């Protein structure tokens, strides 16, 4: 599963291995969407086939087609290149950032569950992951959210009336 | 985004709405892989096109092709049907169960981030989610993991030497 060929079976991964993998992939994704953004954006040609943005454990990133199905591991959002010219650039960037966050969660917990981490250890893993800002927060250079429909700066903990 | 047409913008979802959505989808997925398993299994014809198992907020499930890209929301693992006859049945079921768990995490936190939940509120959401056994644990009718390479019943918290 490791793109650099370590080849350790997923079932033997520890919480620390999962977290290190998460941090490496996250750093790569942040690079793609900040310092390397122009290069990344150019590569997302809407005329190309379906593309996915992968973060790699060594803090690099790759933009490429997903592998043939069936997939063993969770894959990033597919076809991000198609939307590049079809929506406002800031919205497109936010879309990719949030999908990247979602992919990191799914990847880390896919491994955690396969490796047999119990509820308490999954909780510890989440605490470690959540001690870092999301990629979306990083991309916007602040841990405040950009303007939304609502102006309240407080997180929504209210009970829905729906 | 809601399959039943509530149509509430994602950015206005509260932690409780996300959790309710999670519970509904989870219940549907558990049904597909337990009480409805034979029907689900039959529908996973390897001769059919790529298929995904969706849990729905109303505690039902659907097996269908993913929508055309670009996707707005995280999609479940694609092409689960192709592997039905290509691996041991128990392994196939475990594969789908864990991918379903991973999808639920990615879905819930995709919405959480888009809705602007801060780190503390994301933590609360994870606590709520993690207070339930994973689908994988449910499918195996126990919160203990099935036999793995290692026999230790303790979760792996040790620091990797790799």
mmCIF file of C-alpha atoms in Angstrom:
data_model
loop_
_atom_site.group_PDB
_atom_site.id
_atom_site.type_symbol
_atom_site.label_atom_id
_atom_site.label_comp_id
_atom_site.label_asym_id
_atom_site.label_seq_id
_atom_site.Cartn_x
_atom_site.Cartn_y
_atom_site.Cartn_z
ATOM 1 C CA UNK A 1 0.000 0.000 0.000
ATOM 2 C CA UNK A 2 2.879 2.333 0.621
ATOM 3 C CA UNK A 3 3.809 4.166 -2.546
ATOM 4 C CA UNK A 4 7.455 4.028 -1.576
ATOM 5 C CA UNK A 5 7.512 0.275 -1.292
ATOM 6 C CA UNK A 6 7.772 -0.318 2.428
ATOM 7 C CA UNK A 7 5.207 -3.017 1.879
ATOM 8 C CA UNK A 8 4.193 -3.566 5.486
ATOM 9 C CA UNK A 9 0.820 -5.393 5.650
ATOM 10 C CA UNK A 10 -2.010 -3.044 6.589
ATOM 11 C CA UNK A 11 -3.113 -5.365 9.363
ATOM 12 C CA UNK A 12 0.159 -4.753 11.209
ATOM 13 C CA UNK A 13 0.028 -0.948 11.124
ATOM 14 C CA UNK A 14 0.149 0.855 14.469
ATOM 15 C CA UNK A 15 -1.584 4.109 15.342
ATOM 16 C CA UNK A 16 1.751 5.873 14.955
ATOM 17 C CA UNK A 17 2.332 4.453 11.482
ATOM 18 C CA UNK A 18 -1.151 5.539 10.442
ATOM 19 C CA UNK A 19 -0.577 9.017 11.829
ATOM 20 C CA UNK A 20 2.809 9.370 10.151
ATOM 21 C CA UNK A 21 1.265 8.284 6.849
ATOM 22 C CA UNK A 22 -1.524 10.815 7.389
ATOM 23 C CA UNK A 23 0.937 13.644 8.093
ATOM 24 C CA UNK A 24 3.049 12.833 5.033
ATOM 25 C CA UNK A 25 0.068 12.696 2.687
ATOM 26 C CA UNK A 26 -1.397 15.839 4.241
ATOM 27 C CA UNK A 27 1.860 17.768 3.748
ATOM 28 C CA UNK A 28 1.954 16.694 0.095
ATOM 29 C CA UNK A 29 -1.639 17.779 -0.481
ATOM 30 C CA UNK A 30 -1.025 21.134 1.186
ATOM 31 C CA UNK A 31 1.957 21.673 -1.098
ATOM 32 C CA UNK A 32 -0.148 20.945 -4.174
ATOM 33 C CA UNK A 33 -2.747 23.483 -3.088
ATOM 34 C CA UNK A 34 -0.414 26.231 -1.851
ATOM 35 C CA UNK A 35 3.236 26.501 -2.940
ATOM 36 C CA UNK A 36 2.784 24.231 -5.979
ATOM 37 C CA UNK A 37 -0.691 25.504 -6.783
ATOM 38 C CA UNK A 38 -0.012 27.008 -10.209
ATOM 39 C CA UNK A 39 1.709 23.859 -11.406
ATOM 40 C CA UNK A 40 -1.076 21.712 -9.967
ATOM 41 C CA UNK A 41 -3.739 23.897 -11.553
ATOM 42 C CA UNK A 42 -2.110 23.720 -14.979
ATOM 43 C CA UNK A 43 -1.983 19.939 -14.789
ATOM 44 C CA UNK A 44 -5.721 19.727 -14.104
ATOM 45 C CA UNK A 45 -6.533 20.036 -17.786
ATOM 46 C CA UNK A 46 -10.285 19.468 -18.279
ATOM 47 C CA UNK A 47 -9.480 17.801 -21.615
ATOM 48 C CA UNK A 48 -7.534 15.035 -19.874
ATOM 49 C CA UNK A 49 -9.122 11.799 -18.574
ATOM 50 C CA UNK A 50 -10.424 11.516 -15.027
ATOM 51 C CA UNK A 51 -7.764 12.646 -12.573
ATOM 52 C CA UNK A 52 -7.274 12.327 -8.819
ATOM 53 C CA UNK A 53 -4.994 14.288 -6.491
ATOM 54 C CA UNK A 54 -2.961 11.921 -4.309
ATOM 55 C CA UNK A 55 -0.918 12.919 -1.296
ATOM 56 C CA UNK A 56 2.086 10.638 -0.779
ATOM 57 C CA UNK A 57 3.633 9.564 2.544
ATOM 58 C CA UNK A 58 6.875 11.375 1.649
ATOM 59 C CA UNK A 59 5.156 14.774 1.554
ATOM 60 C CA UNK A 60 4.864 14.913 -2.215
ATOM 61 C CA UNK A 61 1.760 14.835 -4.404
ATOM 62 C CA UNK A 62 0.695 13.193 -7.633
ATOM 63 C CA UNK A 63 -2.062 14.013 -10.077
ATOM 64 C CA UNK A 64 -3.066 10.942 -12.044
ATOM 65 C CA UNK A 65 -5.827 8.644 -13.126
ATOM 66 C CA UNK A 66 -7.142 6.265 -10.457
ATOM 67 C CA UNK A 67 -6.179 2.598 -10.784
ATOM 68 C CA UNK A 68 -8.505 0.058 -12.353
ATOM 69 C CA UNK A 69 -11.213 -1.215 -10.032
ATOM 70 C CA UNK A 70 -11.641 -2.881 -7.667
ATOM 71 C CA UNK A 71 -9.648 -0.613 -5.397
ATOM 72 C CA UNK A 72 -8.066 -1.967 -2.263
ATOM 73 C CA UNK A 73 -7.727 1.397 -0.524
ATOM 74 C CA UNK A 74 -9.994 4.438 -0.518
ATOM 75 C CA UNK A 75 -9.350 6.627 -3.543
ATOM 76 C CA UNK A 76 -9.426 10.437 -3.699
ATOM 77 C CA UNK A 77 -12.238 12.291 -5.439
ATOM 78 C CA UNK A 78 -12.186 11.525 -9.147
ATOM 79 C CA UNK A 79 -12.290 13.934 -12.070
ATOM 80 C CA UNK A 80 -11.287 17.101 -10.231
ATOM 81 C CA UNK A 81 -9.792 18.370 -13.486
ATOM 82 C CA UNK A 82 -13.177 18.531 -15.245
ATOM 83 C CA UNK A 83 -14.418 21.256 -12.901
ATOM 84 C CA UNK A 84 -11.354 23.493 -13.173
ATOM 85 C CA UNK A 85 -12.837 25.886 -15.713
ATOM 86 C CA UNK A 86 -16.475 25.292 -14.833
ATOM 87 C CA UNK A 87 -16.719 26.996 -11.453
ATOM 88 C CA UNK A 88 -15.136 29.977 -9.667
ATOM 89 C CA UNK A 89 -11.484 29.224 -8.959
ATOM 90 C CA UNK A 90 -11.818 29.771 -5.217
ATOM 91 C CA UNK A 91 -14.764 27.378 -5.073
ATOM 92 C CA UNK A 92 -12.849 24.788 -7.075
ATOM 93 C CA UNK A 93 -9.876 25.050 -4.737
ATOM 94 C CA UNK A 94 -12.139 24.714 -1.686
ATOM 95 C CA UNK A 95 -13.814 21.687 -3.284
ATOM 96 C CA UNK A 96 -10.482 19.941 -3.769
ATOM 97 C CA UNK A 97 -9.199 20.901 -0.322
ATOM 98 C CA UNK A 98 -12.270 19.491 1.460
ATOM 99 C CA UNK A 99 -12.280 16.342 -0.670
ATOM 100 C CA UNK A 100 -8.609 15.910 0.200
ATOM 101 C CA UNK A 101 -9.442 16.184 3.899
ATOM 102 C CA UNK A 102 -12.250 13.655 3.485
ATOM 103 C CA UNK A 103 -9.909 11.281 1.653
ATOM 104 C CA UNK A 104 -7.307 11.501 4.451
ATOM 105 C CA UNK A 105 -9.962 10.620 7.028
ATOM 106 C CA UNK A 106 -11.252 7.689 5.011
ATOM 107 C CA UNK A 107 -7.734 6.430 4.321
ATOM 108 C CA UNK A 108 -6.575 6.646 7.934
ATOM 109 C CA UNK A 109 -9.663 4.958 9.346
ATOM 110 C CA UNK A 110 -9.809 2.330 6.632
ATOM 111 C CA UNK A 111 -6.353 1.256 7.806
ATOM 112 C CA UNK A 112 -7.252 1.696 11.477
ATOM 113 C CA UNK A 113 -10.234 -0.624 11.175
ATOM 114 C CA UNK A 114 -8.366 -3.186 9.085
ATOM 115 C CA UNK A 115 -5.522 -3.107 11.590
ATOM 116 C CA UNK A 116 -7.999 -3.864 14.359
ATOM 117 C CA UNK A 117 -7.677 -0.639 16.365
ATOM 118 C CA UNK A 118 -10.394 -0.596 19.006
ATOM 119 C CA UNK A 119 -12.705 2.333 19.742
ATOM 120 C CA UNK A 120 -10.376 3.879 22.311
ATOM 121 C CA UNK A 121 -7.412 3.742 19.955
ATOM 122 C CA UNK A 122 -9.467 5.101 17.062
ATOM 123 C CA UNK A 123 -10.355 7.962 19.357
ATOM 124 C CA UNK A 124 -6.672 8.608 20.073
ATOM 125 C CA UNK A 125 -5.938 8.545 16.358
ATOM 126 C CA UNK A 126 -8.669 11.065 15.689
ATOM 127 C CA UNK A 127 -7.339 13.327 18.450
ATOM 128 C CA UNK A 128 -3.905 13.253 16.821
ATOM 129 C CA UNK A 129 -5.324 13.955 13.375
ATOM 130 C CA UNK A 130 -7.654 16.659 14.641
ATOM 131 C CA UNK A 131 -4.866 18.486 16.469
ATOM 132 C CA UNK A 132 -3.869 19.728 13.004
ATOM 133 C CA UNK A 133 -5.903 22.231 11.007
ATOM 134 C CA UNK A 134 -7.726 20.745 8.044
ATOM 135 C CA UNK A 135 -6.288 21.254 4.576
ATOM 136 C CA UNK A 136 -9.244 23.483 3.843
ATOM 137 C CA UNK A 137 -8.333 25.681 6.799
ATOM 138 C CA UNK A 138 -4.678 25.755 5.717
ATOM 139 C CA UNK A 139 -5.474 26.618 2.128
ATOM 140 C CA UNK A 140 -7.389 29.638 3.288
ATOM 141 C CA UNK A 141 -4.431 30.622 5.484
ATOM 142 C CA UNK A 142 -6.542 30.824 8.583
ATOM 143 C CA UNK A 143 -8.458 28.533 10.892
ATOM 144 C CA UNK A 144 -11.444 30.825 10.428
ATOM 145 C CA UNK A 145 -13.884 29.802 7.755
ATOM 146 C CA UNK A 146 -14.459 32.082 4.774
ATOM 147 C CA UNK A 147 -17.785 33.865 4.450
ATOM 148 C CA UNK A 148 -20.812 31.577 4.387
ATOM 149 C CA UNK A 149 -24.551 32.062 4.374
ATOM 150 C CA UNK A 150 -24.427 32.617 8.114
ATOM 151 C CA UNK A 151 -22.289 35.270 9.742
ATOM 152 C CA UNK A 152 -22.000 33.685 13.179
ATOM 153 C CA UNK A 153 -18.412 32.772 13.944
ATOM 154 C CA UNK A 154 -19.537 30.094 16.375
ATOM 155 C CA UNK A 155 -19.630 26.491 15.263
ATOM 156 C CA UNK A 156 -23.079 25.108 14.843
ATOM 157 C CA UNK A 157 -23.895 22.873 17.744
ATOM 158 C CA UNK A 158 -27.574 23.701 17.807
ATOM 159 C CA UNK A 159 -30.091 20.963 17.339
ATOM 160 C CA UNK A 160 -31.600 20.951 13.899
ATOM 161 C CA UNK A 161 -35.288 21.657 13.620
ATOM 162 C CA UNK A 162 -35.660 19.652 10.430
ATOM 163 C CA UNK B 1 -27.517 16.117 -1.158
ATOM 164 C CA UNK B 2 -30.212 14.380 0.792
ATOM 165 C CA UNK B 3 -31.587 11.473 -1.158
ATOM 166 C CA UNK B 4 -35.036 12.153 0.218
ATOM 167 C CA UNK B 5 -35.120 15.698 -1.033
ATOM 168 C CA UNK B 6 -34.790 17.738 2.136
ATOM 169 C CA UNK B 7 -32.404 19.856 0.146
ATOM 170 C CA UNK B 8 -30.844 21.751 3.047
ATOM 171 C CA UNK B 9 -27.542 23.387 1.951
ATOM 172 C CA UNK B 10 -24.540 21.513 3.289
ATOM 173 C CA UNK B 11 -23.087 24.694 4.707
ATOM 174 C CA UNK B 12 -25.991 24.984 7.138
ATOM 175 C CA UNK B 13 -25.794 21.456 8.546
ATOM 176 C CA UNK B 14 -25.336 21.130 12.301
ATOM 177 C CA UNK B 15 -23.400 18.441 14.108
ATOM 178 C CA UNK B 16 -26.696 16.772 14.975
ATOM 179 C CA UNK B 17 -27.843 16.713 11.354
ATOM 180 C CA UNK B 18 -24.526 15.181 10.315
ATOM 181 C CA UNK B 19 -24.765 12.569 13.041
ATOM 182 C CA UNK B 20 -28.356 11.687 12.179
ATOM 183 C CA UNK B 21 -27.365 11.319 8.532
ATOM 184 C CA UNK B 22 -24.448 9.117 9.587
ATOM 185 C CA UNK B 23 -26.684 6.885 11.723
ATOM 186 C CA UNK B 24 -29.257 6.485 8.944
ATOM 187 C CA UNK B 25 -26.679 5.575 6.320
ATOM 188 C CA UNK B 26 -24.902 3.263 8.748
ATOM 189 C CA UNK B 27 -28.125 1.407 9.555
ATOM 190 C CA UNK B 28 -28.804 0.940 5.842
ATOM 191 C CA UNK B 29 -25.314 -0.393 5.209
ATOM 192 C CA UNK B 30 -25.560 -2.790 8.139
ATOM 193 C CA UNK B 31 -28.841 -4.108 6.740
ATOM 194 C CA UNK B 32 -27.257 -4.708 3.348
ATOM 195 C CA UNK B 33 -24.441 -6.695 4.938
ATOM 196 C CA UNK B 34 -26.474 -8.660 7.522
ATOM 197 C CA UNK B 35 -30.231 -9.208 7.181
ATOM 198 C CA UNK B 36 -30.318 -8.350 3.452
ATOM 199 C CA UNK B 37 -26.961 -9.943 2.709
ATOM 200 C CA UNK B 38 -28.118 -12.663 0.313
ATOM 201 C CA UNK B 39 -30.103 -10.196 -1.773
ATOM 202 C CA UNK B 40 -27.188 -7.757 -1.736
ATOM 203 C CA UNK B 41 -24.750 -10.473 -2.714
ATOM 204 C CA UNK B 42 -26.868 -11.601 -5.637
ATOM 205 C CA UNK B 43 -27.086 -8.049 -6.950
ATOM 206 C CA UNK B 44 -23.291 -7.725 -6.971
ATOM 207 C CA UNK B 45 -23.045 -9.477 -10.323
ATOM 208 C CA UNK B 46 -19.432 -9.289 -11.558
ATOM 209 C CA UNK B 47 -20.786 -9.055 -15.129
ATOM 210 C CA UNK B 48 -22.522 -5.750 -14.348
ATOM 211 C CA UNK B 49 -20.867 -2.324 -14.690
ATOM 212 C CA UNK B 50 -19.057 -0.692 -11.782
ATOM 213 C CA UNK B 51 -21.269 -0.688 -8.699
ATOM 214 C CA UNK B 52 -21.190 1.111 -5.351
ATOM 215 C CA UNK B 53 -23.027 0.314 -2.129
ATOM 216 C CA UNK B 54 -24.770 3.423 -0.784
ATOM 217 C CA UNK B 55 -26.304 3.760 2.656
ATOM 218 C CA UNK B 56 -29.265 6.165 2.675
ATOM 219 C CA UNK B 57 -30.317 8.509 5.488
ATOM 220 C CA UNK B 58 -33.598 6.622 5.885
ATOM 221 C CA UNK B 59 -31.813 3.386 6.892
ATOM 222 C CA UNK B 60 -32.098 1.746 3.479
ATOM 223 C CA UNK B 61 -29.363 0.871 1.001
ATOM 224 C CA UNK B 62 -28.849 1.034 -2.737
ATOM 225 C CA UNK B 63 -26.471 -0.768 -5.038
ATOM 226 C CA UNK B 64 -25.875 1.242 -8.183
ATOM 227 C CA UNK B 65 -23.390 2.832 -10.499
ATOM 228 C CA UNK B 66 -21.737 6.033 -9.225
ATOM 229 C CA UNK B 67 -22.869 9.299 -10.825
ATOM 230 C CA UNK B 68 -20.874 10.926 -13.613
ATOM 231 C CA UNK B 69 -17.915 12.936 -12.459
ATOM 232 C CA UNK B 70 -17.211 15.444 -11.057
ATOM 233 C CA UNK B 71 -18.717 14.268 -7.783
ATOM 234 C CA UNK B 72 -19.853 16.805 -5.238
ATOM 235 C CA UNK B 73 -19.819 14.410 -2.275
ATOM 236 C CA UNK B 74 -17.475 11.549 -1.397
ATOM 237 C CA UNK B 75 -18.512 8.359 -3.165
ATOM 238 C CA UNK B 76 -18.330 4.809 -1.811
ATOM 239 C CA UNK B 77 -15.770 2.324 -3.072
ATOM 240 C CA UNK B 78 -16.408 1.576 -6.723
ATOM 241 C CA UNK B 79 -16.681 -1.804 -8.442
ATOM 242 C CA UNK B 80 -17.291 -3.936 -5.362
ATOM 243 C CA UNK B 81 -19.213 -6.352 -7.578
ATOM 244 C CA UNK B 82 -16.147 -7.307 -9.617
ATOM 245 C CA UNK B 83 -14.469 -8.905 -6.608
ATOM 246 C CA UNK B 84 -17.485 -10.975 -5.507
ATOM 247 C CA UNK B 85 -16.318 -14.216 -7.084
ATOM 248 C CA UNK B 86 -12.613 -13.431 -7.080
ATOM 249 C CA UNK B 87 -11.806 -13.694 -3.381
ATOM 250 C CA UNK B 88 -12.995 -15.666 -0.347
ATOM 251 C CA UNK B 89 -16.513 -14.581 0.557
ATOM 252 C CA UNK B 90 -15.603 -13.590 4.102
ATOM 253 C CA UNK B 91 -12.739 -11.442 2.844
ATOM 254 C CA UNK B 92 -15.015 -9.804 0.299
ATOM 255 C CA UNK B 93 -17.591 -9.009 2.969
ATOM 256 C CA UNK B 94 -14.911 -7.574 5.259
ATOM 257 C CA UNK B 95 -13.576 -5.490 2.351
ATOM 258 C CA UNK B 96 -17.003 -3.966 1.736
ATOM 259 C CA UNK B 97 -17.719 -3.445 5.431
ATOM 260 C CA UNK B 98 -14.476 -1.539 6.014
ATOM 261 C CA UNK B 99 -14.864 0.500 2.841
ATOM 262 C CA UNK B 100 -18.382 1.358 4.016
ATOM 263 C CA UNK B 101 -16.984 2.552 7.346
ATOM 264 C CA UNK B 102 -14.357 4.620 5.538
ATOM 265 C CA UNK B 103 -17.021 6.144 3.297
ATOM 266 C CA UNK B 104 -19.152 7.139 6.308
ATOM 267 C CA UNK B 105 -16.170 8.890 7.892
ATOM 268 C CA UNK B 106 -15.301 10.731 4.700
ATOM 269 C CA UNK B 107 -18.925 11.722 4.124
ATOM 270 C CA UNK B 108 -19.507 12.992 7.649
ATOM 271 C CA UNK B 109 -16.292 15.001 7.777
ATOM 272 C CA UNK B 110 -16.647 16.333 4.261
ATOM 273 C CA UNK B 111 -19.916 17.898 5.428
ATOM 274 C CA UNK B 112 -18.450 18.919 8.792
ATOM 275 C CA UNK B 113 -15.628 20.834 7.132
ATOM 276 C CA UNK B 114 -17.864 22.422 4.506
ATOM 277 C CA UNK B 115 -20.291 23.436 7.248
ATOM 278 C CA UNK B 116 -17.443 25.149 9.071
ATOM 279 C CA UNK B 117 -17.368 23.000 12.220
ATOM 280 C CA UNK B 118 -14.273 23.922 14.212
ATOM 281 C CA UNK B 119 -11.782 21.444 15.684
ATOM 282 C CA UNK B 120 -13.642 21.133 18.974
ATOM 283 C CA UNK B 121 -16.934 20.415 17.254
ATOM 284 C CA UNK B 122 -15.316 17.949 14.853
ATOM 285 C CA UNK B 123 -13.984 16.203 17.943
ATOM 286 C CA UNK B 124 -17.493 16.016 19.398
ATOM 287 C CA UNK B 125 -18.781 14.620 16.130
ATOM 288 C CA UNK B 126 -16.116 11.945 16.108
ATOM 289 C CA UNK B 127 -16.936 11.021 19.707
ATOM 290 C CA UNK B 128 -20.582 10.547 18.719
ATOM 291 C CA UNK B 129 -19.667 8.490 15.670
ATOM 292 C CA UNK B 130 -17.094 6.444 17.535
ATOM 293 C CA UNK B 131 -19.518 5.579 20.332
ATOM 294 C CA UNK B 132 -20.988 3.092 17.843
ATOM 295 C CA UNK B 133 -19.208 -0.061 16.717
ATOM 296 C CA UNK B 134 -17.897 0.071 13.162
ATOM 297 C CA UNK B 135 -19.842 -1.730 10.451
ATOM 298 C CA UNK B 136 -16.960 -4.159 10.226
ATOM 299 C CA UNK B 137 -17.331 -4.970 13.912
ATOM 300 C CA UNK B 138 -21.108 -5.355 13.519
ATOM 301 C CA UNK B 139 -20.832 -7.604 10.488
ATOM 302 C CA UNK B 140 -18.651 -9.960 12.446
ATOM 303 C CA UNK B 141 -21.191 -9.922 15.286
ATOM 304 C CA UNK B 142 -18.664 -8.857 17.855
ATOM 305 C CA UNK B 143 -16.528 -5.891 18.740
ATOM 306 C CA UNK B 144 -13.551 -8.231 18.821
ATOM 307 C CA UNK B 145 -11.569 -8.478 15.646
ATOM 308 C CA UNK B 146 -11.362 -11.768 13.790
ATOM 309 C CA UNK B 147 -8.073 -13.641 13.748
ATOM 310 C CA UNK B 148 -5.189 -11.708 12.252
ATOM 311 C CA UNK B 149 -1.493 -12.268 11.804
ATOM 312 C CA UNK B 150 -0.957 -11.297 15.407
ATOM 313 C CA UNK B 151 -2.736 -12.968 18.278
ATOM 314 C CA UNK B 152 -2.516 -10.127 20.776
ATOM 315 C CA UNK B 153 -5.977 -8.890 21.697
ATOM 316 C CA UNK B 154 -4.613 -5.500 22.601
ATOM 317 C CA UNK B 155 -4.814 -2.677 20.125
ATOM 318 C CA UNK B 156 -1.525 -1.679 18.656
ATOM 319 C CA UNK B 157 -0.337 1.497 20.269
ATOM 320 C CA UNK B 158 3.352 0.662 20.081
ATOM 321 C CA UNK B 159 5.671 2.882 18.136
ATOM 322 C CA UNK B 160 6.646 1.417 14.815
ATOM 323 C CA UNK B 161 10.278 0.607 14.278
ATOM 324 C CA UNK B 162 10.055 1.087 10.525
#
